[in-house]
Tab-separated table of N, CA and C in Angstrom:
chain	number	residue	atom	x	y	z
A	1	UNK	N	5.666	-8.101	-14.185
A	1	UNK	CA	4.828	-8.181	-13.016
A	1	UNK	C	3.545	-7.399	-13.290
A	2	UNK	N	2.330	-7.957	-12.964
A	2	UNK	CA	1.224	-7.023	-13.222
A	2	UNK	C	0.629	-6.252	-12.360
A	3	UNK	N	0.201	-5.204	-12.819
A	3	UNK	CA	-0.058	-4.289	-11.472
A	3	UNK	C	-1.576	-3.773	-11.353
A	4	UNK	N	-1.762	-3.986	-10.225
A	4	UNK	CA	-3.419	-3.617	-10.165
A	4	UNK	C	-3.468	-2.098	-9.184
A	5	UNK	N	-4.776	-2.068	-9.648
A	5	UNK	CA	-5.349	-0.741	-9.187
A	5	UNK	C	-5.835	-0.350	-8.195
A	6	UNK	N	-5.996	-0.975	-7.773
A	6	UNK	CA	-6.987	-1.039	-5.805
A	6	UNK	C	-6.488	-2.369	-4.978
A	7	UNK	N	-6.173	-1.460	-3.684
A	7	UNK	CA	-5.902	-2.245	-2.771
A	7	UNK	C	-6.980	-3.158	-2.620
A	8	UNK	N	-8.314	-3.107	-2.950
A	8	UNK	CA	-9.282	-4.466	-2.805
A	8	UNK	C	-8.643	-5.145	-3.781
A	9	UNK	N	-8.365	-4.925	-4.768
A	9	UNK	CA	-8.473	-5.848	-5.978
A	9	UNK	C	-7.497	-6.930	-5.641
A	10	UNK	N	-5.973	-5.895	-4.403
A	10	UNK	CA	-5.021	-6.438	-4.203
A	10	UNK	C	-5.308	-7.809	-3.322
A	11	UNK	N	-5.869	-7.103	-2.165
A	11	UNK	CA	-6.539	-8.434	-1.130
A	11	UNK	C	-7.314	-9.492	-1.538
A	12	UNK	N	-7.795	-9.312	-2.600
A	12	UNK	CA	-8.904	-10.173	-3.653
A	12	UNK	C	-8.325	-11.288	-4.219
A	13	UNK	N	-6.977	-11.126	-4.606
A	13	UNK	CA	-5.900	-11.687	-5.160
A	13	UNK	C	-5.365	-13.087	-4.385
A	14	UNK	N	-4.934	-12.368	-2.924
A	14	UNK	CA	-4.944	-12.855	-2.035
A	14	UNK	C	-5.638	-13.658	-1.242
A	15	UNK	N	-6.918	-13.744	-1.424
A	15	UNK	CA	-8.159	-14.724	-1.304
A	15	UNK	C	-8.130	-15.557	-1.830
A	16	UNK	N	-7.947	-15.260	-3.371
A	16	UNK	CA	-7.801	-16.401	-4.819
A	16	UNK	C	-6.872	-17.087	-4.182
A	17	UNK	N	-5.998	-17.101	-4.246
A	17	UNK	CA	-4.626	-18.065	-4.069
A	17	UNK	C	-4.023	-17.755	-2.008
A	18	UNK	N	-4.898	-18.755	-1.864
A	18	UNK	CA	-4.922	-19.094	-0.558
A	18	UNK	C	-3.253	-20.062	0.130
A	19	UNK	N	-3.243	-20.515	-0.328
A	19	UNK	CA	-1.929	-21.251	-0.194
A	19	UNK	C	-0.449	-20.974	-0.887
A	20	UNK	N	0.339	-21.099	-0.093
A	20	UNK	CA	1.342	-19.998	-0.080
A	20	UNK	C	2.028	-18.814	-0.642
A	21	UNK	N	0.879	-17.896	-0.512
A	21	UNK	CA	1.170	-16.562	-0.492
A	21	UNK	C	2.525	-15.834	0.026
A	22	UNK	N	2.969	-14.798	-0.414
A	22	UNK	CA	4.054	-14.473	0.316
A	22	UNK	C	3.898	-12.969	-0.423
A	23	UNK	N	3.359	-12.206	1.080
A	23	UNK	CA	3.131	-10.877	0.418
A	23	UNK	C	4.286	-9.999	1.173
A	24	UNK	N	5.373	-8.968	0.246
A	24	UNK	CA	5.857	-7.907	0.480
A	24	UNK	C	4.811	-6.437	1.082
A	25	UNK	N	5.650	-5.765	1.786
A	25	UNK	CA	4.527	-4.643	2.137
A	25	UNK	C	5.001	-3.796	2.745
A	26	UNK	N	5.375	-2.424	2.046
A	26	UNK	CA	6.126	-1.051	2.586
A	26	UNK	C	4.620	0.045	2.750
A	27	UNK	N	4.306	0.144	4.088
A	27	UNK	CA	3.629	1.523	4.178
A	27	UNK	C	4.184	2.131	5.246
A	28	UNK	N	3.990	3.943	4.540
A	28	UNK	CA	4.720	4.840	5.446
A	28	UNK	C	4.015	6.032	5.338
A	29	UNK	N	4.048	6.545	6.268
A	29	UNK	CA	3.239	8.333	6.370
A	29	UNK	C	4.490	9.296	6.194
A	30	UNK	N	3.460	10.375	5.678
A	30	UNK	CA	4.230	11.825	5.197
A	30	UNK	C	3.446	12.746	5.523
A	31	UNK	N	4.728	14.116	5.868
A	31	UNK	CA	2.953	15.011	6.144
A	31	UNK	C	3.122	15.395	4.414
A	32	UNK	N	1.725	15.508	4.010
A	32	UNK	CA	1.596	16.710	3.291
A	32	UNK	C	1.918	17.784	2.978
A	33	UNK	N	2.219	18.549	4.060
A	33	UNK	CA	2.570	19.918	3.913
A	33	UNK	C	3.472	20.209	5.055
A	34	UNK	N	4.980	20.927	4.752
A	34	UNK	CA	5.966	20.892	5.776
A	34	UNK	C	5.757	22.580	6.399
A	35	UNK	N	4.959	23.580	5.361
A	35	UNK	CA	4.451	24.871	5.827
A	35	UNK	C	3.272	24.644	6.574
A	36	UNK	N	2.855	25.762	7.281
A	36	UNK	CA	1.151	25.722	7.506
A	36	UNK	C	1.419	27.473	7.670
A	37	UNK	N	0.080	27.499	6.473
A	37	UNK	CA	0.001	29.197	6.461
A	37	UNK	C	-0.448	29.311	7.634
A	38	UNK	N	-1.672	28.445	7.356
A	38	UNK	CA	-3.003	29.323	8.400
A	38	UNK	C	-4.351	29.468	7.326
A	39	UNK	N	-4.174	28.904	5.960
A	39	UNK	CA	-5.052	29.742	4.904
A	39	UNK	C	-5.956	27.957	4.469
A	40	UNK	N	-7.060	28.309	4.887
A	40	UNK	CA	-7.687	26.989	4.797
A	40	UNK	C	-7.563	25.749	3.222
A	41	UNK	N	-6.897	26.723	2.282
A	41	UNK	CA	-6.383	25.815	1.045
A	41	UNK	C	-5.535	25.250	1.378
A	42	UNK	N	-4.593	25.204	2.380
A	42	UNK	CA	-3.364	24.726	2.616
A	42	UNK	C	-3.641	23.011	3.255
A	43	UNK	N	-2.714	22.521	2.459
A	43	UNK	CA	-3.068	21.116	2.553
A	43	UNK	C	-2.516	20.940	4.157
A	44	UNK	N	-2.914	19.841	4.909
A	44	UNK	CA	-2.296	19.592	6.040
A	44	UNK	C	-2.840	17.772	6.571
A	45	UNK	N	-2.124	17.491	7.166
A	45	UNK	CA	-2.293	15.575	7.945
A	45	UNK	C	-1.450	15.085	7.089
A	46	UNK	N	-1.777	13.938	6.677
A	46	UNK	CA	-0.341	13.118	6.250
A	46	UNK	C	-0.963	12.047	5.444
A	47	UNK	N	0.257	11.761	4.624
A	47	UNK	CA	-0.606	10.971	3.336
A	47	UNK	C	0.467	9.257	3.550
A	48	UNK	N	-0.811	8.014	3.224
A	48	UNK	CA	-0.246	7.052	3.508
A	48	UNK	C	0.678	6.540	2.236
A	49	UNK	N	1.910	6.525	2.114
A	49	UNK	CA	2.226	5.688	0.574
A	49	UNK	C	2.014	3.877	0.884
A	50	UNK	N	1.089	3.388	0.329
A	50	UNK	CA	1.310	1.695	0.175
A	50	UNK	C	2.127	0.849	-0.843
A	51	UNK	N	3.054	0.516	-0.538
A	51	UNK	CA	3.291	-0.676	-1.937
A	51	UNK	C	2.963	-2.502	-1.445
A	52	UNK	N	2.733	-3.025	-2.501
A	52	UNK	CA	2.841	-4.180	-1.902
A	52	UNK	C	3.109	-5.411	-3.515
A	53	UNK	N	3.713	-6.542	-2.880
A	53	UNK	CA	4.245	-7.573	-3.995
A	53	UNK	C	3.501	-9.170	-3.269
A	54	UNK	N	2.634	-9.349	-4.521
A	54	UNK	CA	2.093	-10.709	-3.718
A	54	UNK	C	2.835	-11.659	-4.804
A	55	UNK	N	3.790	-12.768	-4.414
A	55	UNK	CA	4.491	-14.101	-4.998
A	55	UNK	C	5.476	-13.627	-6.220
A	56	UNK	N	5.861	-12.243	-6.284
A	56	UNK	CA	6.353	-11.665	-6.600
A	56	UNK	C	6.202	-11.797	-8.124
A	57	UNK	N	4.484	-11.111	-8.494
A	57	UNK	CA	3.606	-11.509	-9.754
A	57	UNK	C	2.815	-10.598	-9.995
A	58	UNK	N	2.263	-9.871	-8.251
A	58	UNK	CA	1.546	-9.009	-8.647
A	58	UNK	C	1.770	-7.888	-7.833
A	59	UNK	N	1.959	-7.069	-8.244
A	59	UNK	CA	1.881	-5.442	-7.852
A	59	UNK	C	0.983	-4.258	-7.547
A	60	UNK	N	1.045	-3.972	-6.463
A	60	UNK	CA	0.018	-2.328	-6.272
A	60	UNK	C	1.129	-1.243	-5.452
A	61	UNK	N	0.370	-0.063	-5.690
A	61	UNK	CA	0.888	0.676	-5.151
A	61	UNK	C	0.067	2.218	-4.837
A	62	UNK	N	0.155	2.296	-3.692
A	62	UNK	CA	-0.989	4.342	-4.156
A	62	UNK	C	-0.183	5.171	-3.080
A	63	UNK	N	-0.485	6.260	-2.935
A	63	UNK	CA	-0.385	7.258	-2.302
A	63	UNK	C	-2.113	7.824	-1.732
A	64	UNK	N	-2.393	7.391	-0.306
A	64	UNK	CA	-3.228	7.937	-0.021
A	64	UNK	C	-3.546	9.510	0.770
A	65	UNK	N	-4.544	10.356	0.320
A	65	UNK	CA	-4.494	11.444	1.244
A	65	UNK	C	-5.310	11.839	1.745
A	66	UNK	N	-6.748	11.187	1.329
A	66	UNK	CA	-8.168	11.342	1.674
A	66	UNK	C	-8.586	10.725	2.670
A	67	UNK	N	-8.580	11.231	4.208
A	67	UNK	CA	-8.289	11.011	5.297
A	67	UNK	C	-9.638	9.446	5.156
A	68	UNK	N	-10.516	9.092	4.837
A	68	UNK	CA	-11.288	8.577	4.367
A	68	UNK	C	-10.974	7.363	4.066
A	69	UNK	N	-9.883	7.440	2.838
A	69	UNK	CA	-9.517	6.536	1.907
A	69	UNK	C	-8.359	5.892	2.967
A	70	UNK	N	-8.017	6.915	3.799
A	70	UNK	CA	-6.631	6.623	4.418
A	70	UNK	C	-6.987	5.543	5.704
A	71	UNK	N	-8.404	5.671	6.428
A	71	UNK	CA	-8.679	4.720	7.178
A	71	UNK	C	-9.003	3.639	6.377
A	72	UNK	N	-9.836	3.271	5.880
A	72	UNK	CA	-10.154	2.337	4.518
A	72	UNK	C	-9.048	1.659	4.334
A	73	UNK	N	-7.677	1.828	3.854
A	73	UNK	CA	-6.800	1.290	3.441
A	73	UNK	C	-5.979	0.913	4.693
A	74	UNK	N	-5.809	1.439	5.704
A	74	UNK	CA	-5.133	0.941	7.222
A	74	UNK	C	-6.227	-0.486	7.143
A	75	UNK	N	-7.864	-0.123	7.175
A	75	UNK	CA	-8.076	-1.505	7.507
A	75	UNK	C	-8.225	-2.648	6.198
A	76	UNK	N	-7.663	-2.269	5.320
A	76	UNK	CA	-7.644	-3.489	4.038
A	76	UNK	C	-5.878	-4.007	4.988
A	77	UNK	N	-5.292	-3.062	5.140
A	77	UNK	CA	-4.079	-3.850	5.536
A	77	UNK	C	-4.230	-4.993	6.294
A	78	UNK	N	-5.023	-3.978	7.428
A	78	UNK	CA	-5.037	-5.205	8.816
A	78	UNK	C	-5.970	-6.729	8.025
A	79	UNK	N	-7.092	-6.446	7.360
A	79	UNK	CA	-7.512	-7.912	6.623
A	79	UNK	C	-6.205	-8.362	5.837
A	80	UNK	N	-5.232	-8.093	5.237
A	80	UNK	CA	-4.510	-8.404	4.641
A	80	UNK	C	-3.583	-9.290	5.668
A	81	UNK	N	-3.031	-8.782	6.688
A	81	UNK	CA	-2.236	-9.523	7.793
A	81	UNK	C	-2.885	-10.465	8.168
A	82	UNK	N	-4.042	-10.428	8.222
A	82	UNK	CA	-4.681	-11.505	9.136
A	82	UNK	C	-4.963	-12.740	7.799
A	83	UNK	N	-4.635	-12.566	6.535
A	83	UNK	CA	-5.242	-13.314	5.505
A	83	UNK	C	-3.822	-14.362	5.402
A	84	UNK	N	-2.621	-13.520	5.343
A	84	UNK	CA	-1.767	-14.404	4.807
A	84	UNK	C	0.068	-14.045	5.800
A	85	UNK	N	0.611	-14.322	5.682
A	85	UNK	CA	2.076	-13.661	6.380
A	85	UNK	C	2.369	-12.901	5.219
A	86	UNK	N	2.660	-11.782	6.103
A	86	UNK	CA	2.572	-10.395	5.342
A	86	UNK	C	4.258	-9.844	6.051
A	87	UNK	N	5.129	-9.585	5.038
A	87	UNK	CA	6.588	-9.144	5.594
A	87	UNK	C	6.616	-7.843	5.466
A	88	UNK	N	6.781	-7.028	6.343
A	88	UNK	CA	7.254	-5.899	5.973
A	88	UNK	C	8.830	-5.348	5.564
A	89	UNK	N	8.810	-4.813	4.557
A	89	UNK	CA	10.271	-4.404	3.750
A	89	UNK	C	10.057	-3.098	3.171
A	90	UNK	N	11.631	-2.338	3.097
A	90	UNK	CA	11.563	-0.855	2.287
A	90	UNK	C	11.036	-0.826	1.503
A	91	UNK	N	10.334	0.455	0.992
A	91	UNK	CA	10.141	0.875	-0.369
A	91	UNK	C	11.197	0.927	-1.555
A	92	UNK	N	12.431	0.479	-1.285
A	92	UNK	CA	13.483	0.208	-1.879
A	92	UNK	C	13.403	-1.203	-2.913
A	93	UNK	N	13.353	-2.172	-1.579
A	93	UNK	CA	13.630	-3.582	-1.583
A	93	UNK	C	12.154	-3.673	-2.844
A	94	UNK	N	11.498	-3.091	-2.469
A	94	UNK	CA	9.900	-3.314	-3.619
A	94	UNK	C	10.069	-2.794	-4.449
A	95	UNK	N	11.031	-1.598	-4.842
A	95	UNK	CA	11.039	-1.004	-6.310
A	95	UNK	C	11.753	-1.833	-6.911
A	96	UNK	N	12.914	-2.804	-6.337
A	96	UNK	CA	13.901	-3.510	-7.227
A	96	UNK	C	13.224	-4.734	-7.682
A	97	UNK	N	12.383	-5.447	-7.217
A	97	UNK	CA	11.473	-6.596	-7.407
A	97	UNK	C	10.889	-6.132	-8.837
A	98	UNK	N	10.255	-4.758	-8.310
A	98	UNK	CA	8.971	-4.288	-9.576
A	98	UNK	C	9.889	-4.006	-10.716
A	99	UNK	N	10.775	-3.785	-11.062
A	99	UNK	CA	12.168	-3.702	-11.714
A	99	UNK	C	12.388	-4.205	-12.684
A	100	UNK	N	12.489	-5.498	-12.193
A	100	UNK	CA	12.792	-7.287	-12.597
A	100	UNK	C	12.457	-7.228	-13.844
């Protein structure tokens, strides 16, 4: 399975091959940090993990934490839903695919 590097590149993919797509898609939040000193180095908010499997060919995956990057990628999702039927499944069910 080949795996790309950016969630654009991923949705890009998805443009190309317009007709029947069938994209997998596990995203989930974490906090960052389960302490909080108080000491402004201390990481804190929550980081998005994405995976996703388009026709079960191509692969991405990141860990976002750059609150920035983290809106950015909420809205590549939402273009992504609206592009093709998009299933949501565990991060499980997607590691065993990527596996294969």
């Amino acid at each position: 399975m080949k795996r790309v590097n950016s969630l654009v590149e991923f949705v890009e993919a998805v443009k190309k091959e317009r007709n029947g797509n069938k994209v997998l898609l596990n995203q989930h939040e974490t906090s960052r940090s389960a302490v909080t000193l108080g000491d402004e180095d201390t990481e804190s908010g929550t980081r998005l993990h994405v995976k996703a499997v388009l026709n079960d060919s191509l692969y991405y995956s990141e860990v976002f934490t750059d609150d920035t990057l983290y809106e950015e990628a909420n809205g590549l999702i939402q273009e992504l839903k609206g592009l093709t039927e998009v299933e949501l499944v565990s991060e499980e069910e997607i590691d065993r695919l990527v596996e294969k």
